[in-house]
GROMACS .gro file of C-alpha atoms in nm:
model
  263
    1MET     CA    1   0.456   9.372   0.627
    2ARG     CA    2   0.820   9.250   0.655
    3ASP     CA    3   0.680   8.941   0.860
    4VAL     CA    4   0.415   8.868   0.577
    5TYR     CA    5   0.684   8.864   0.306
    6ARG     CA    6   0.905   8.648   0.523
    7GLY     CA    7   0.610   8.396   0.570
    8LEU     CA    8   0.540   8.394   0.180
    9ALA     CA    9   0.890   8.316   0.117
   10VAL     CA   10   0.905   8.003   0.348
   11VAL     CA   11   0.573   7.873   0.182
   12THR     CA   12   0.735   7.900  -0.164
   13ALA     CA   13   1.048   7.726  -0.057
   14VAL     CA   14   0.846   7.438   0.084
   15ALA     CA   15   0.635   7.405  -0.236
   16VAL     CA   16   0.958   7.377  -0.448
   17VAL     CA   17   1.108   7.117  -0.229
   18THR     CA   18   0.785   6.916  -0.240
   19VAL     CA   19   0.765   6.910  -0.616
   20THR     CA   20   1.123   6.815  -0.653
   21LEU     CA   21   1.076   6.518  -0.429
   22VAL     CA   22   0.774   6.400  -0.637
   23MET     CA   23   0.964   6.424  -0.965
   24LEU     CA   24   1.266   6.228  -0.818
   25LEU     CA   25   1.088   5.935  -0.640
   26PRO     CA   26   0.932   5.647  -0.835
   27SER     CA   27   0.565   5.615  -0.883
   28ARG     CA   28   0.366   5.337  -0.720
   29PRO     CA   29   0.271   5.143  -1.025
   30ASP     CA   30   0.631   5.112  -1.139
   31GLU     CA   31   0.716   4.952  -0.799
   32VAL     CA   32   0.455   4.690  -0.841
   33ALA     CA   33   0.573   4.591  -1.182
   34ALA     CA   34   0.936   4.567  -1.082
   35ARG     CA   35   0.851   4.318  -0.794
   36PRO     CA   36   0.912   3.935  -0.884
   37VAL     CA   37   0.582   3.755  -0.942
   38ALA     CA   38   0.557   3.441  -0.723
   39ALA     CA   39   0.490   3.092  -0.861
   40PRO     CA   40   0.154   2.946  -0.768
   41SER     CA   41   0.148   2.715  -0.460
   42THR     CA   42  -0.035   2.433  -0.641
   43VAL     CA   43  -0.050   2.307  -0.994
   44PRO     CA   44  -0.323   2.474  -1.181
   45THR     CA   45  -0.628   2.243  -1.267
   46SER     CA   46  -0.705   2.426  -1.599
   47SER     CA   47  -0.560   2.312  -1.930
   48ALA     CA   48  -0.362   2.640  -1.949
   49PRO     CA   49   0.022   2.586  -1.880
   50PRO     CA   50   0.140   2.698  -1.522
   51LEU     CA   51   0.356   3.013  -1.472
   52ALA     CA   52   0.728   2.953  -1.501
   53THR     CA   53   0.932   3.035  -1.200
   54VAL     CA   54   1.278   3.169  -1.234
   55SER     CA   55   1.549   2.934  -1.148
   56SER     CA   56   1.939   2.979  -1.124
   57GLU     CA   57   1.972   2.642  -1.303
   58PRO     CA   58   1.779   2.534  -1.611
   59SER     CA   59   1.542   2.251  -1.575
   60VAL     CA   60   1.448   2.013  -1.851
   61SER     CA   61   1.072   1.888  -1.880
   62PRO     CA   62   0.935   1.627  -2.098
   63SER     CA   63   0.740   1.762  -2.393
   64PRO     CA   64   0.365   1.718  -2.375
   65VAL     CA   65   0.357   1.504  -2.695
   66ASP     CA   66   0.621   1.261  -2.545
   67SER     CA   67   0.436   1.242  -2.217
   68ALA     CA   68   0.096   1.172  -2.371
   69ALA     CA   69   0.264   0.897  -2.594
   70ALA     CA   70   0.410   0.734  -2.298
   71ALA     CA   71   0.081   0.736  -2.114
   72ALA     CA   72  -0.146   0.631  -2.373
   73PRO     CA   73  -0.196   0.266  -2.432
   74ARG     CA   74  -0.142   0.157  -2.801
   75ALA     CA   75  -0.453   0.107  -2.978
   76THR     CA   76  -0.531  -0.208  -3.170
   77PRO     CA   77  -0.552  -0.107  -3.544
   78THR     CA   78  -0.895  -0.143  -3.731
   79PRO     CA   79  -0.929  -0.282  -4.074
   80GLY     CA   80  -0.758  -0.068  -4.343
   81SER     CA   81  -0.511   0.106  -4.110
   82THR     CA   82  -0.136   0.105  -4.167
   83ILE     CA   83   0.063  -0.162  -3.988
   84ALA     CA   84   0.353  -0.030  -3.771
   85PRO     CA   85   0.659  -0.237  -3.700
   86GLY     CA   86   0.596  -0.450  -3.385
   87TYR     CA   87   0.242  -0.537  -3.426
   88THR     CA   88   0.143  -0.896  -3.359
   89ALA     CA   89   0.021  -1.122  -3.615
   90MET     CA   90  -0.343  -1.101  -3.490
   91GLU     CA   91  -0.320  -0.716  -3.499
   92ALA     CA   92  -0.196  -0.743  -3.866
   93LEU     CA   93  -0.497  -0.970  -3.933
   94TYR     CA   94  -0.743  -0.711  -3.790
   95ALA     CA   95  -0.590  -0.439  -3.997
   96ASP     CA   96  -0.621  -0.639  -4.325
   97PRO     CA   97  -0.910  -0.494  -4.519
   98ARG     CA   98  -0.921  -0.827  -4.716
   99VAL     CA   99  -1.021  -1.031  -4.409
  100PRO     CA  100  -1.342  -0.920  -4.236
  101LYS     CA  101  -1.395  -0.985  -3.866
  102LEU     CA  102  -1.547  -1.333  -3.810
  103PRO     CA  103  -1.901  -1.284  -3.688
  104LYS     CA  104  -2.014  -1.432  -3.366
  105LYS     CA  105  -2.268  -1.644  -3.528
  106VAL     CA  106  -2.148  -1.827  -3.852
  107ALA     CA  107  -2.314  -2.136  -4.006
  108ARG     CA  108  -2.172  -2.487  -3.918
  109LEU     CA  109  -2.110  -2.742  -4.173
  110LYS     CA  110  -2.283  -3.084  -4.182
  111MET     CA  111  -2.015  -3.328  -4.215
  112THR     CA  112  -2.029  -3.613  -4.468
  113LYS     CA  113  -1.895  -3.976  -4.429
  114PRO     CA  114  -1.544  -3.977  -4.561
  115GLY     CA  115  -1.445  -4.221  -4.838
  116LYS     CA  116  -1.186  -4.498  -4.803
  117ALA     CA  117  -0.936  -4.362  -5.050
  118ALA     CA  118  -0.689  -4.139  -4.861
  119ILE     CA  119  -0.342  -3.969  -4.872
  120LYS     CA  120  -0.118  -3.997  -4.573
  121ASP     CA  121   0.100  -3.693  -4.523
  122ARG     CA  122   0.362  -3.809  -4.270
  123ARG     CA  123   0.526  -3.459  -4.260
  124THR     CA  124   0.207  -3.308  -4.119
  125GLY     CA  125   0.062  -3.615  -3.947
  126LEU     CA  126  -0.248  -3.557  -4.137
  127VAL     CA  127  -0.464  -3.782  -4.362
  128VAL     CA  128  -0.673  -3.625  -4.642
  129PRO     CA  129  -0.919  -3.782  -4.877
  130ARG     CA  130  -0.799  -3.899  -5.220
  131LEU     CA  131  -1.035  -3.743  -5.467
  132GLY     CA  132  -1.151  -3.917  -5.771
  133LYS     CA  133  -1.158  -3.808  -6.131
  134PRO     CA  134  -1.132  -3.537  -6.247
  135TRP     CA  135  -0.894  -3.481  -5.954
  136LYS     CA  136  -0.537  -3.606  -5.990
  137ALA     CA  137  -0.224  -3.602  -5.801
  138HIS     CA  138   0.016  -3.332  -5.879
  139ARG     CA  139   0.391  -3.237  -5.805
  140ALA     CA  140   0.350  -3.127  -5.441
  141ALA     CA  141   0.622  -2.875  -5.395
  142PRO     CA  142   0.624  -2.640  -5.219
  143PHE     CA  143   0.363  -2.833  -5.034
  144THR     CA  144   0.363  -3.188  -4.896
  145SER     CA  145   0.080  -3.326  -5.084
  146LYS     CA  146  -0.115  -3.172  -5.377
  147GLN     CA  147  -0.421  -3.281  -5.589
  148VAL     CA  148  -0.560  -3.054  -5.864
  149LEU     CA  149  -0.839  -3.016  -6.107
  150PRO     CA  150  -0.765  -2.988  -6.484
  151LEU     CA  151  -0.761  -2.634  -6.612
  152LYS     CA  152  -1.075  -2.517  -6.800
  153ARG     CA  153  -1.014  -2.353  -7.149
  154GLY     CA  154  -0.973  -1.988  -7.120
  155SER     CA  155  -0.919  -1.983  -6.744
  156ASN     CA  156  -0.592  -1.979  -6.533
  157GLN     CA  157  -0.771  -2.084  -6.209
  158ARG     CA  158  -0.838  -2.438  -6.101
  159GLY     CA  159  -0.925  -2.636  -5.793
  160MET     CA  160  -0.645  -2.736  -5.549
  161LEU     CA  161  -0.613  -2.940  -5.237
  162VAL     CA  162  -0.287  -2.916  -5.061
  163THR     CA  163  -0.135  -3.003  -4.727
  164CYS     CA  164   0.170  -2.868  -4.548
  165PRO     CA  165   0.302  -2.781  -4.208
  166LEU     CA  166   0.153  -2.475  -4.060
  167PRO     CA  167   0.312  -2.189  -4.269
  168ILE     CA  168   0.221  -1.908  -4.025
  169GLU     CA  169   0.274  -1.841  -3.658
  170GLU     CA  170   0.068  -2.066  -3.421
  171GLN     CA  171  -0.162  -1.889  -3.187
  172LYS     CA  172  -0.282  -1.979  -2.850
  173SER     CA  173  -0.625  -2.065  -2.991
  174ALA     CA  174  -0.704  -2.294  -3.283
  175ARG     CA  175  -0.949  -2.057  -3.401
  176ASP     CA  176  -0.710  -1.770  -3.436
  177THR     CA  177  -0.464  -1.998  -3.594
  178ALA     CA  178  -0.714  -2.093  -3.858
  179LEU     CA  179  -0.793  -1.723  -3.922
  180LEU     CA  180  -0.429  -1.642  -3.986
  181ALA     CA  181  -0.403  -1.951  -4.211
  182ALA     CA  182  -0.717  -1.842  -4.421
  183ARG     CA  183  -0.550  -1.505  -4.472
  184TRP     CA  184  -0.234  -1.673  -4.577
  185THR     CA  185  -0.426  -1.864  -4.852
  186LEU     CA  186  -0.491  -1.535  -5.011
  187ASN     CA  187  -0.146  -1.560  -5.156
  188HIS     CA  188  -0.278  -1.840  -5.366
  189HIS     CA  189  -0.565  -1.647  -5.517
  190PRO     CA  190  -0.581  -1.355  -5.765
  191LYS     CA  191  -0.458  -1.019  -5.669
  192GLY     CA  192  -0.730  -0.812  -5.481
  193ALA     CA  193  -0.917  -1.119  -5.335
  194ARG     CA  194  -1.122  -1.068  -5.029
  195ILE     CA  195  -1.283  -1.327  -4.782
  196ARG     CA  196  -1.642  -1.363  -4.699
  197TRP     CA  197  -1.687  -1.607  -4.412
  198LEU     CA  198  -1.931  -1.900  -4.467
  199VAL     CA  199  -1.858  -2.155  -4.185
  200SER     CA  200  -1.647  -2.157  -3.867
  201GLN     CA  201  -1.664  -2.456  -3.628
  202PRO     CA  202  -1.409  -2.647  -3.393
  203ILE     CA  203  -1.318  -2.983  -3.475
  204LYS     CA  204  -1.128  -3.248  -3.274
  205ARG     CA  205  -0.778  -3.115  -3.218
  206GLY     CA  206  -0.822  -2.814  -3.457
  207TRP     CA  207  -1.055  -2.566  -3.633
  208LEU     CA  208  -1.232  -2.546  -3.957
  209LEU     CA  209  -1.320  -2.232  -4.172
  210ALA     CA  210  -1.495  -2.216  -4.495
  211TYR     CA  211  -1.520  -1.899  -4.693
  212GLN     CA  212  -1.591  -1.739  -5.032
  213VAL     CA  213  -1.305  -1.553  -5.205
  214ARG     CA  214  -1.409  -1.262  -5.435
  215TYR     CA  215  -1.170  -1.126  -5.683
  216GLY     CA  216  -1.312  -0.866  -5.932
  217LYS     CA  217  -1.634  -1.025  -6.089
  218HIS     CA  218  -1.520  -1.372  -6.014
  219VAL     CA  219  -1.542  -1.592  -5.694
  220SER     CA  220  -1.400  -1.907  -5.548
  221ARG     CA  221  -1.495  -2.118  -5.248
  222ALA     CA  222  -1.218  -2.230  -5.017
  223ALA     CA  223  -1.163  -2.391  -4.683
  224VAL     CA  224  -0.899  -2.453  -4.425
  225VAL     CA  225  -0.856  -2.722  -4.156
  226VAL     CA  226  -0.583  -2.660  -3.898
  227LEU     CA  227  -0.523  -2.980  -3.703
  228ASP     CA  228  -0.256  -3.091  -3.443
  229GLY     CA  229  -0.118  -3.407  -3.617
  230GLY     CA  230   0.144  -3.459  -3.332
  231MET     CA  231   0.437  -3.290  -3.518
  232ALA     CA  232   0.644  -2.997  -3.424
  233LYS     CA  233   0.381  -2.761  -3.603
  234PRO     CA  234   0.015  -2.823  -3.662
  235GLY     CA  235  -0.085  -2.945  -4.005
  236LEU     CA  236  -0.278  -2.741  -4.270
  237ALA     CA  237  -0.528  -2.874  -4.526
  238PHE     CA  238  -0.634  -2.607  -4.779
  239VAL     CA  239  -0.870  -2.657  -5.065
  240THR     CA  240  -1.014  -2.391  -5.309
  241VAL     CA  241  -1.235  -2.435  -5.624
  242PRO     CA  242  -1.314  -2.149  -5.859
  243GLU     CA  243  -1.657  -2.072  -5.987
  244SER     CA  244  -1.557  -2.193  -6.343
  245GLN     CA  245  -1.553  -2.551  -6.177
  246ARG     CA  246  -1.842  -2.500  -5.939
  247THR     CA  247  -1.975  -2.845  -5.997
  248ARG     CA  248  -1.687  -2.957  -5.776
  249TRP     CA  249  -1.773  -2.733  -5.494
  250ARG     CA  250  -1.942  -3.019  -5.317
  251ASP     CA  251  -1.589  -3.166  -5.293
  252ILE     CA  252  -1.497  -2.913  -5.046
  253THR     CA  253  -1.735  -3.069  -4.792
  254ARG     CA  254  -1.576  -3.415  -4.869
  255VAL     CA  255  -1.237  -3.274  -4.798
  256VAL     CA  256  -1.292  -3.114  -4.465
  257SER     CA  257  -1.507  -3.394  -4.353
  258GLY     CA  258  -1.228  -3.637  -4.429
  259VAL     CA  259  -0.926  -3.461  -4.281
  260ARG     CA  260  -0.795  -3.645  -3.975
  261VAL     CA  261  -0.478  -3.721  -3.774
  262LEU     CA  262  -0.267  -3.997  -3.904
  263GLY     CA  263  -0.271  -4.287  -3.674
   0.00000   0.00000   0.00000
């Protein structure tokens, strides 16, 4: 019996030691959580950001917004969008809601034989028709030549034919230069004026555009001729006639048919 009691005592002591060790040693899950997580060996292909690695020195990375802005090309604005500084003249034209895109197919004007009477503008190197009555010469400034129709009673709009050196930036193509010139002429129409294209065609040493200008319930017809007159800048001939003087709309054809280089 003495030996039996001695054996039970040994077993009890071993059990106490085992329980003590279990309580003192850390559990397995806590050991896994305490280990450092290794960074992935390759860049993840998903859109989720990669896991960050611990570094002794801080690293600076470009923000996703800055990186995207640097990589993406600047888009050409569409009509009606806001113009940011640094855009080209043609981009500003495309963004102007007053000036629609010129269609690929636009009517061509049948030219008429110009008359003999003409005005020679030596500053532009151009010759323009001298229109008969009721047109009359007028003080040219700020242009280099000017002819006007008399004002109609109750209207502040009247026909006008002017020439001047090109007032806008010349482009590589005469067509683009003429488009910018037509846009510039809206400065000489009532506020809110918008263009509708009627004619577009190349001419010798330049380009011709004819168009309708609508402002509110009223319209005018107008045309620009951009021509290389051999000067430092191309010359511009601009004619416009309001609907109140629509009987003189035919003079627009006379004007654009008669514009030529001084020589």
